Coordinates of C-alpha atoms in Angstrom, one line a residue:
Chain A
X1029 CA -8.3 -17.7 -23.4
X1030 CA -7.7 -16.9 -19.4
X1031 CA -9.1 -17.6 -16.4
X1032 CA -11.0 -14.7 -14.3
X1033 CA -13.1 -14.3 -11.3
X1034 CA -17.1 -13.9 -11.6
X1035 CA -19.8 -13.3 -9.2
X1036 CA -22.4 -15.3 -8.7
X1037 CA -24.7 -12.1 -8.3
X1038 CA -27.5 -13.6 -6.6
X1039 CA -25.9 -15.4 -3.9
X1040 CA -23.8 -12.2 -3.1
X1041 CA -26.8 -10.1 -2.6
X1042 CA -28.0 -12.2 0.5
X1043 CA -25.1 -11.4 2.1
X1044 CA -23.4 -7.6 2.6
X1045 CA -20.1 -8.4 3.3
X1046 CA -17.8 -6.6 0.5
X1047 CA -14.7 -8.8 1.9
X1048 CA -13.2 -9.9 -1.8
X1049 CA -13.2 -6.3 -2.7
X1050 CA -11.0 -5.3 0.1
X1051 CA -8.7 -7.7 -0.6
X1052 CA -7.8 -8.1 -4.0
X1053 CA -4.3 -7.0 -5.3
X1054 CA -5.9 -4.6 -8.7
X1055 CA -7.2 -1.6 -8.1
X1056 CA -10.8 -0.7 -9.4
X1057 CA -11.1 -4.6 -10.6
X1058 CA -13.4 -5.7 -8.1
X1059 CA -16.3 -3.4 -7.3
X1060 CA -19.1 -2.8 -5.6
X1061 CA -23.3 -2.1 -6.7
X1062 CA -24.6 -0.4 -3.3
X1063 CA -27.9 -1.0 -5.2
X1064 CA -28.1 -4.6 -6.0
X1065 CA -25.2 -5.0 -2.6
X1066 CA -23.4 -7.0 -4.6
X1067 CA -20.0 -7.5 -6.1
X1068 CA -18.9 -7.5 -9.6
X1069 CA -15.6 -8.4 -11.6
X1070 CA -14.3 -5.9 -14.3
X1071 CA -13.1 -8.8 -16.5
X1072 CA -10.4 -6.6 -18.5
X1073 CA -8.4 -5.6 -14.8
X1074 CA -8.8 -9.6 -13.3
X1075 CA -5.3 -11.5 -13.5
X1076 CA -7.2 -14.6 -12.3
X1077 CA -5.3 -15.2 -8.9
X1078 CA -8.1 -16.5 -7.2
X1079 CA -7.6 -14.7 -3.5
X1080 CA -11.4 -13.6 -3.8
X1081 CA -12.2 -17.1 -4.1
X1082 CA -10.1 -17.9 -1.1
X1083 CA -11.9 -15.1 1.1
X1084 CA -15.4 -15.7 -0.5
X1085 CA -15.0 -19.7 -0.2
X1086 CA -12.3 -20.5 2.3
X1087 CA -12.5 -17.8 4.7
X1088 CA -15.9 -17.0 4.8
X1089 CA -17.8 -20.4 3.4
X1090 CA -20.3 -18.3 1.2
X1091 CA -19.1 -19.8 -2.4
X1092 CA -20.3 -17.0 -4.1
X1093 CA -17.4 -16.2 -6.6
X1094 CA -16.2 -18.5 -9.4
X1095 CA -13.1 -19.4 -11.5
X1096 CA -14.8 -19.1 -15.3
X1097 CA -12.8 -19.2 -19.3
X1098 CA -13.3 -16.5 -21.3
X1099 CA -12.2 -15.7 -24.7
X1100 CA -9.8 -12.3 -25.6
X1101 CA -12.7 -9.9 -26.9
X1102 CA -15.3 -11.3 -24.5
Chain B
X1351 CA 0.5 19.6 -7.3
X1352 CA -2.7 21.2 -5.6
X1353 CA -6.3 20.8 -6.6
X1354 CA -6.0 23.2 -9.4
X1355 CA -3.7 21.5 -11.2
X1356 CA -5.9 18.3 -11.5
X1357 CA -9.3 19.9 -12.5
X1358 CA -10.0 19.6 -16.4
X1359 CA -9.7 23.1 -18.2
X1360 CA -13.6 23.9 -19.0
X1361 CA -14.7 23.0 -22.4
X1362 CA -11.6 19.9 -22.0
X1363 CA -14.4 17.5 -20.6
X1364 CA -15.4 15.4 -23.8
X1365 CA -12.1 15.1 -24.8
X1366 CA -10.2 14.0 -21.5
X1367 CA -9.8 9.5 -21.4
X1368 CA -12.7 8.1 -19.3
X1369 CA -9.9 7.1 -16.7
X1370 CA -9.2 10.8 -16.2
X1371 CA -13.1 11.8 -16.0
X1372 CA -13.5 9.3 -13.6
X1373 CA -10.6 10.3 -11.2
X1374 CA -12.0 13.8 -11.0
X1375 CA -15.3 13.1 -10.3
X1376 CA -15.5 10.2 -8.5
X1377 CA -12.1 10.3 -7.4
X1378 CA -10.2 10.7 -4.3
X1379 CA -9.1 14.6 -4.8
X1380 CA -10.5 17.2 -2.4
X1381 CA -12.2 15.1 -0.1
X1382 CA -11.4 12.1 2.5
X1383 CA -12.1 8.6 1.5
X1384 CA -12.9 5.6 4.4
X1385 CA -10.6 2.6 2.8
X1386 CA -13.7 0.6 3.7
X1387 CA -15.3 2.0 1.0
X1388 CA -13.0 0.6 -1.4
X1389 CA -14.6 -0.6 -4.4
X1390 CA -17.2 2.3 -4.6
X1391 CA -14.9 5.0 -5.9
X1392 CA -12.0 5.5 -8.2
X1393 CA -9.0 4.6 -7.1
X1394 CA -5.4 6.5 -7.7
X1395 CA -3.6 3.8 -8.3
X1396 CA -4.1 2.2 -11.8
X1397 CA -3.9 -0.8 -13.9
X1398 CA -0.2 -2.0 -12.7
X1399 CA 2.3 -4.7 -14.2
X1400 CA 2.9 -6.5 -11.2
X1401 CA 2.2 -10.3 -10.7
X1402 CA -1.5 -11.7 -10.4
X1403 CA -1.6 -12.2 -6.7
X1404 CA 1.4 -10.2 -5.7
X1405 CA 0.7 -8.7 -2.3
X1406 CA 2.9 -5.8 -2.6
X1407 CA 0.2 -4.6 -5.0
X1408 CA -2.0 -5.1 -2.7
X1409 CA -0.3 -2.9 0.3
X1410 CA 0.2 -0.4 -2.4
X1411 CA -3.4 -0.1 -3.2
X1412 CA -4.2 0.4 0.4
X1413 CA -1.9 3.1 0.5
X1414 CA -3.2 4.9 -2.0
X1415 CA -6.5 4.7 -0.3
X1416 CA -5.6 6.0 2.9
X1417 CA -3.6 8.6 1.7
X1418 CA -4.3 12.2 4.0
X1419 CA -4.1 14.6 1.3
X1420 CA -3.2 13.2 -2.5
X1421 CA -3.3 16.3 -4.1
X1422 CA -0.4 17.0 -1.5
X1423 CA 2.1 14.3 -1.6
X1424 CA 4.9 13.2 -3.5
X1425 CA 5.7 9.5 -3.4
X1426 CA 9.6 8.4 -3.8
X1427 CA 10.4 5.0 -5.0
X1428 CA 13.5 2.8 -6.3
X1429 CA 14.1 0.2 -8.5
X1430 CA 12.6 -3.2 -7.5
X1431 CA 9.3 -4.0 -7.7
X1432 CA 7.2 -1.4 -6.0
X1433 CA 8.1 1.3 -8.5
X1434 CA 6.0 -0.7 -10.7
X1435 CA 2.9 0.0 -9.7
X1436 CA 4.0 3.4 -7.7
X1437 CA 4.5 5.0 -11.4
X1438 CA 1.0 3.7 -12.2
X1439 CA -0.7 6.7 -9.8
X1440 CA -2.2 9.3 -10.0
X1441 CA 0.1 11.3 -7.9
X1442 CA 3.4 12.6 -8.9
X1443 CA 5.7 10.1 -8.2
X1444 CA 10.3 10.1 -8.2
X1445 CA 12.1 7.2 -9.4
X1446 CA 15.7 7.4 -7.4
X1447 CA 18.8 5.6 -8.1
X1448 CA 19.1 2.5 -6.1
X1449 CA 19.3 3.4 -2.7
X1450 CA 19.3 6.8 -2.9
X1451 CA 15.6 7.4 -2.2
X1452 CA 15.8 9.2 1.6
X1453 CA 18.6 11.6 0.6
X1454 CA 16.0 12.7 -2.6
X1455 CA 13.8 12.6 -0.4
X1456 CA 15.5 14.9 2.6
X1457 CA 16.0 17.5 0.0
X1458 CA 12.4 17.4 -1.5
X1459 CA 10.8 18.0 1.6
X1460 CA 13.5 20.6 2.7
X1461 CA 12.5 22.3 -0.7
X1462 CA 8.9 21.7 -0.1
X1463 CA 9.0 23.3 3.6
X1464 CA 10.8 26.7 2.0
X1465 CA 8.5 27.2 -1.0
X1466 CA 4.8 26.3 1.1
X1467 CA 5.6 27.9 4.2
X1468 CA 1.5 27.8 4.7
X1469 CA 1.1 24.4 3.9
X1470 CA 1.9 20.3 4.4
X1471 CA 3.5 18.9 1.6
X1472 CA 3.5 15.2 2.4
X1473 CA 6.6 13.3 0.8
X1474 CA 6.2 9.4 1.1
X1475 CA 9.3 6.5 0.4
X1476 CA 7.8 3.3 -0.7
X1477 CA 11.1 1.1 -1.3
X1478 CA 11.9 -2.7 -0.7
X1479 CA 14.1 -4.2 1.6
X1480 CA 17.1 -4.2 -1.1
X1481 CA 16.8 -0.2 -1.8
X1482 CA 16.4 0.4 2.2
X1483 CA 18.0 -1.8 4.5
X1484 CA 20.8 -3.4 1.5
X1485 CA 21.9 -0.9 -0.7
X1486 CA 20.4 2.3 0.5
X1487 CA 21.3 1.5 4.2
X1488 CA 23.5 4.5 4.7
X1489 CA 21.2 7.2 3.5
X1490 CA 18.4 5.9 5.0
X1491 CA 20.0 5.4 8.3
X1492 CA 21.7 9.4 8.0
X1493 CA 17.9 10.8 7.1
X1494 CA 16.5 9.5 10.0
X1495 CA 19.6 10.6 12.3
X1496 CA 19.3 14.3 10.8
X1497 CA 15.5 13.7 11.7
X1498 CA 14.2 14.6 8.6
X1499 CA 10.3 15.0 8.3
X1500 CA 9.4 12.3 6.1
X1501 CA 7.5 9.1 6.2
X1502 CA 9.6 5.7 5.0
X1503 CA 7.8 2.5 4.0
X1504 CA 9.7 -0.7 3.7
X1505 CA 7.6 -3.0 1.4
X1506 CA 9.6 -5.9 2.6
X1507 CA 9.5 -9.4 0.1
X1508 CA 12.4 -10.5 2.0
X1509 CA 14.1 -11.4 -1.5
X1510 CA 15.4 -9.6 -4.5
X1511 CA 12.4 -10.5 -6.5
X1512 CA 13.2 -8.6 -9.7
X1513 CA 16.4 -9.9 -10.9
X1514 CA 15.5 -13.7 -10.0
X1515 CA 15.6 -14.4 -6.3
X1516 CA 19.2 -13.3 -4.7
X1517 CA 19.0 -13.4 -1.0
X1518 CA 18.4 -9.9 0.7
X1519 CA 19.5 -8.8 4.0
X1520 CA 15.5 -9.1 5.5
X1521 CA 15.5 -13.0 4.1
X1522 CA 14.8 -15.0 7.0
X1523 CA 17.9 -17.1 8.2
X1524 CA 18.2 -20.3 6.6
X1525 CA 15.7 -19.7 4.1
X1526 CA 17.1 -21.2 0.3
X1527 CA 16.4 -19.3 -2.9
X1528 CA 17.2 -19.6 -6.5
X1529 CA 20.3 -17.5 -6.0
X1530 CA 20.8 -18.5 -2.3
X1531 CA 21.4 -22.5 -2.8
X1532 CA 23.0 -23.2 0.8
X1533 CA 20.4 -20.9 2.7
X1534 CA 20.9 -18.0 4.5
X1535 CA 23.5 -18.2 6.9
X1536 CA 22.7 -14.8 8.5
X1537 CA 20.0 -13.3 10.4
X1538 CA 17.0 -11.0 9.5
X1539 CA 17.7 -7.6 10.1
X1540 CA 15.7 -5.8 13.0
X1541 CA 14.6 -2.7 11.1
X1542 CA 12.0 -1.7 13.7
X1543 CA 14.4 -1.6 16.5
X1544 CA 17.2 -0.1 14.0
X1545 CA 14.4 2.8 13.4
X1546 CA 13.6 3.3 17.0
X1547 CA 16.9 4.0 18.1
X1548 CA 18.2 6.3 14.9
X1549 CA 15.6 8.7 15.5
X1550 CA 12.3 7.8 14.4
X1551 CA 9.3 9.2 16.6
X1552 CA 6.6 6.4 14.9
X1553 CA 7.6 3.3 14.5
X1554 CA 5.3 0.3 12.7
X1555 CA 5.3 -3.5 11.6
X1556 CA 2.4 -5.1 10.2
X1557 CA 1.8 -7.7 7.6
X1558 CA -1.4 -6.7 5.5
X1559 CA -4.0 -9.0 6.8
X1560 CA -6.3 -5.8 7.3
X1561 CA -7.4 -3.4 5.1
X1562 CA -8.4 -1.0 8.0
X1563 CA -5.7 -1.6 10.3
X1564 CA -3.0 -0.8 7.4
X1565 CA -5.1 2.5 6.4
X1566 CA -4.4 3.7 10.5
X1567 CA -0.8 2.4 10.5
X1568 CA -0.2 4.4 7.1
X1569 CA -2.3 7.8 7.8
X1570 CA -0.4 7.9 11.6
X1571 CA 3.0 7.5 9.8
X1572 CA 2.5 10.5 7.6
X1573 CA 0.7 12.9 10.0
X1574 CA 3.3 12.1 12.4
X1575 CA 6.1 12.8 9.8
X1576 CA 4.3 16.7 9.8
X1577 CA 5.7 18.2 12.9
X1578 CA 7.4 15.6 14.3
X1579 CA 10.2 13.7 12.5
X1580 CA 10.9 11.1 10.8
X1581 CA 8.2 8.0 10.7
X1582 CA 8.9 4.5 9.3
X1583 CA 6.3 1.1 8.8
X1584 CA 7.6 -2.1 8.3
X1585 CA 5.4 -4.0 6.0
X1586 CA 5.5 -7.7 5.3
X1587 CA 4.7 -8.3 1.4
X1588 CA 5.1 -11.6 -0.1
X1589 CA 6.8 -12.8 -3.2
X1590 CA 4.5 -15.2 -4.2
X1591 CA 7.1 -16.0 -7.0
X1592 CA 10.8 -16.5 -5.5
X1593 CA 8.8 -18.0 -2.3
X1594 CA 6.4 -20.4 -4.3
X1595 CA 3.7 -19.3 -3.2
X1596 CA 0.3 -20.5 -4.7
X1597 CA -1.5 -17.3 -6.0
X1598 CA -5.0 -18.4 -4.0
X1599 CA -2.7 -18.8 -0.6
X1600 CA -1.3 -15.1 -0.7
X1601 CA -3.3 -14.2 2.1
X1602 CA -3.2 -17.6 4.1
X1603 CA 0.5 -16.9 4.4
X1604 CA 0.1 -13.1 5.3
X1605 CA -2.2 -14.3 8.2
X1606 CA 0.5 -16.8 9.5
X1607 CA 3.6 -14.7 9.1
X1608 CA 1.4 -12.6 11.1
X1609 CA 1.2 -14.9 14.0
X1610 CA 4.6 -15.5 14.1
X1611 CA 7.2 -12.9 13.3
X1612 CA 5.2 -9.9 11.9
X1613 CA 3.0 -9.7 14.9
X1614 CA 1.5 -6.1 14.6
X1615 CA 3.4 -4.0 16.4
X1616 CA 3.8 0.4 16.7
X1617 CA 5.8 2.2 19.3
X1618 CA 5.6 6.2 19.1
X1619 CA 7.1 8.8 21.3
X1620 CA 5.4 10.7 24.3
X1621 CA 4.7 13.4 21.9
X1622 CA 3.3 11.7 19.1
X1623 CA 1.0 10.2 21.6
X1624 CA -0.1 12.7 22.8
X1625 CA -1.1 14.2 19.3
X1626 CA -3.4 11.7 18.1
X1627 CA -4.9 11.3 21.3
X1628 CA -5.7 15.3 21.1
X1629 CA -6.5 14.4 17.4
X1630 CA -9.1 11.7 18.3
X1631 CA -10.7 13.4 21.0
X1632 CA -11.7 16.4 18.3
X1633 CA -12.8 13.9 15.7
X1634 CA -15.4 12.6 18.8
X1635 CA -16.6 15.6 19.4
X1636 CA -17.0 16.5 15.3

C-alpha cells in the first residue's frame, strides 16, 4: 500500500499548462496526452513526493492532481 | 558510441525489452529534443534509486534532456549520490574513484580528440561537492589549469548525503548536521570565482527553479567546452534528507535559495561570447 500522484483528467484538460511534468524528479513518470492535453501518472515510476501537487495546487491554484492509496498489483 | 551502435540489429525488434524499443523510436538519438517537451518522449535517463523528491534527480533528468548530441557523450561520475541515477542512462557512463573524476576525464577526451579527429566527442563530469571541491580538489583544480576541453558539473547538496550527513566544504557556515553537531565553523567555498580564475572560459551557478533556463546553462557549458576550454556550472541540489526538508517543499526551497545565495549567475570569456552570439544569429535566420 503507497501513496502516488493522480490526475484529475478532466480538470487538467481545461488548462494547457504541462507544469508538474516539468518538474518532477522521475523520469518518464509524469506524462503528457497532446490529444486529451492532459497529464497522466505512470503509477509503477511515482515515489509519492507530492512536488506536482505543490506546483499544480500551491503554485498555480488549479488543484488538479491528487494524493490517492493504492494497493501493490493495482 | 555513435548512432549505429544503438539501432536494433534487423529481425532483433520483437525480442528487444519495451524500454529499449521505446528509446530508439521515440527516443532522443539522432535528433534534438526542446526540454519543454518533456513528458512527450522517452527519456535517457531511467528508473533511478534516488530518494522520492530528491532534486539532484531532478537536475539530472534535465540534463539528460538537453543534452547536444547523446549518442556523442560520455558522462563521468564519482561516488555520492549522483552516480546513482548517472548509471541509470542510456549513455555510456565512468564510475571514477573518489575524486579522481577530471583527471579520467582529461585523458578520455585527450583519447577521444586523437581517435575522432572529424568529430566532437562530448565528455561531461557530473560529481558532488565532496568528489569536486573536498576530495577531488586537486585534480579538478589541475584540469582546468591545463585547460582541458571538458564540461564539469558540481551537483552541490552542500552535505555528504550518502554516508549520513558529515559536513562538506560547500555546507553553508554555521549550518548543524547529524555529523556536524557544533555547526560549521567555516565558510562556503566560492567555486564560481575559484573556476573563473583557474582557467575556465564559461562559468555558471543556478539553482534548478527552471526547466528551460537549466537546459541553456547546460547545452552552453558543453558547446563551449568544444573549442574553447574548460566549462563548469554550479548547481544548487537539495538534500531533502540531511536538511529536513519536507518532500512537497523541494521546490519552495530551490526558489528561495535562489533569491538569496544561488542568484543565477554565468560569466564567459570575450570569445565564448562572441560564439553563441554568431551561433544565435544563424539559428534566426534558420
Amino acid at each position: 500500500m503507497y501513496f502516488v500522484a493522480k490526475v484529475k483528467e478532466d480538470e487538467c484538460a481545461k488548462y494547457n499548462c504541462k507544469q508538474c511534468v516539468l518538474f518532477c524528479p522521475e523520469p518518464n513518470c509524469i506524462n503528457f496526452l497532446e490529444k486529451k492535453s492532459t497529464a497522466w501518472v505512470w503509477p509503477d515510476k511515482c515515489k509519492g513526493c507530492e512536488i506536482c501537487v505543490y506546483v499544480c495546487s500551491d503554485l498555480l491554484k488549479r488543484n488538479c492532481i491528487e494524493m490517492v492509496m493504492v494497493q501493490a498489483g493495482d | 558510441m555513435g548512432l549505429e551502435y544503438v539501432k536494433i540489429a534487423p529481425g532483433f525488434e520483437k525480442y528487444m525489452p519495451r524500454d529499449y524499443v521505446d528509446l530508439v523510436k521515440m527516443g532522443q538519438f539522432g535528433r534534438q529534443v526542446d526540454v519543454m517537451d518533456l513528458g512527450q518522449f522517452k527519456e535517457l535517463v531511467e528508473d533511478h534509486p534516488m530518494c522520492a523528491g530528491c532534486y539532484m534527480a531532478y537536475f539530472i533528468r534535465i540534463f539528460y534532456a538537453s543534452l547536444p548530441n547523446p549518442e556523442d557523450t560520455i558522462v563521468l561520475g564519482t561516488a555520492g549520490c549522483a552516480r546513482l541515477a548517472l548509471s541509470q542512462a542510456a549513455v555510456p557512463f565512468i564510475y571514477g574513484n573518489y575524486g579522481d573524476t577530471n583527471a579520467v576525464a582529461s585523458g578520455l577526451k585527450r583519447a577521444l580528440t586523437i581517435r575522432f579527429p572529424d568529430k566532437h566527442k562530448d565528455v561531461v563530469v557530473i560529481a558532488g561537492d565532496g568528489g569536486l571541491m573536498d576530495i577531488g580538489f586537486g585534480m579538478t583544480m589541475h584540469s582546468w589549469f591545463r585547460r582541458e576541453k571538458f564540461t564539469t558539473i558540481m551537483v552541490d547538496n552542500e552535505v555528504y548525503g550518502n554516508t549520513g550527513g558529515q559536513e562538506s566544504g560547500m555546507s553553508p557556515k554555521g549550518v548543524q548536521l547529524k555529523m556536524a553537531p557544533k555547526g560549521k565553523q567555516f565558510d562556503k567555498i566560492n567555486a564560481v570565482e575559484l573556476a573563473k580564475v583557474s582557467g575556465c572560459v564559461y562559468v555558471a551557478r543556478i539553482s534548478p527553479t527552471n526547466p528551460k533556463r537549466i537546459a541553456k546553462v547546460i547545452r552552453r557549458a558543453i558547446l563551449a567546452a568544444r573549442h574553447f576550454g574548460p566549462t563548469f556550472i554550479h548547481a544548487y541540489t537539495s538534500c531533502n534528507i540531511e536538511y529536513s526538508i519536507p518532500t512537497r517543499e523541494v521546490l519552495a526551497d530551490a526558489r528561495n535559495r535562489e533569491k538569496k545565495d544561488f542568484k543565477f549567475y554565468e560569466w564567459m570569456t570575450d570569445e565564448v561570447k562572441e560564439y553563441f552570439e554568431e551561433m544565435e544569429k544563424k539559428e534566426v535566420k534558420a
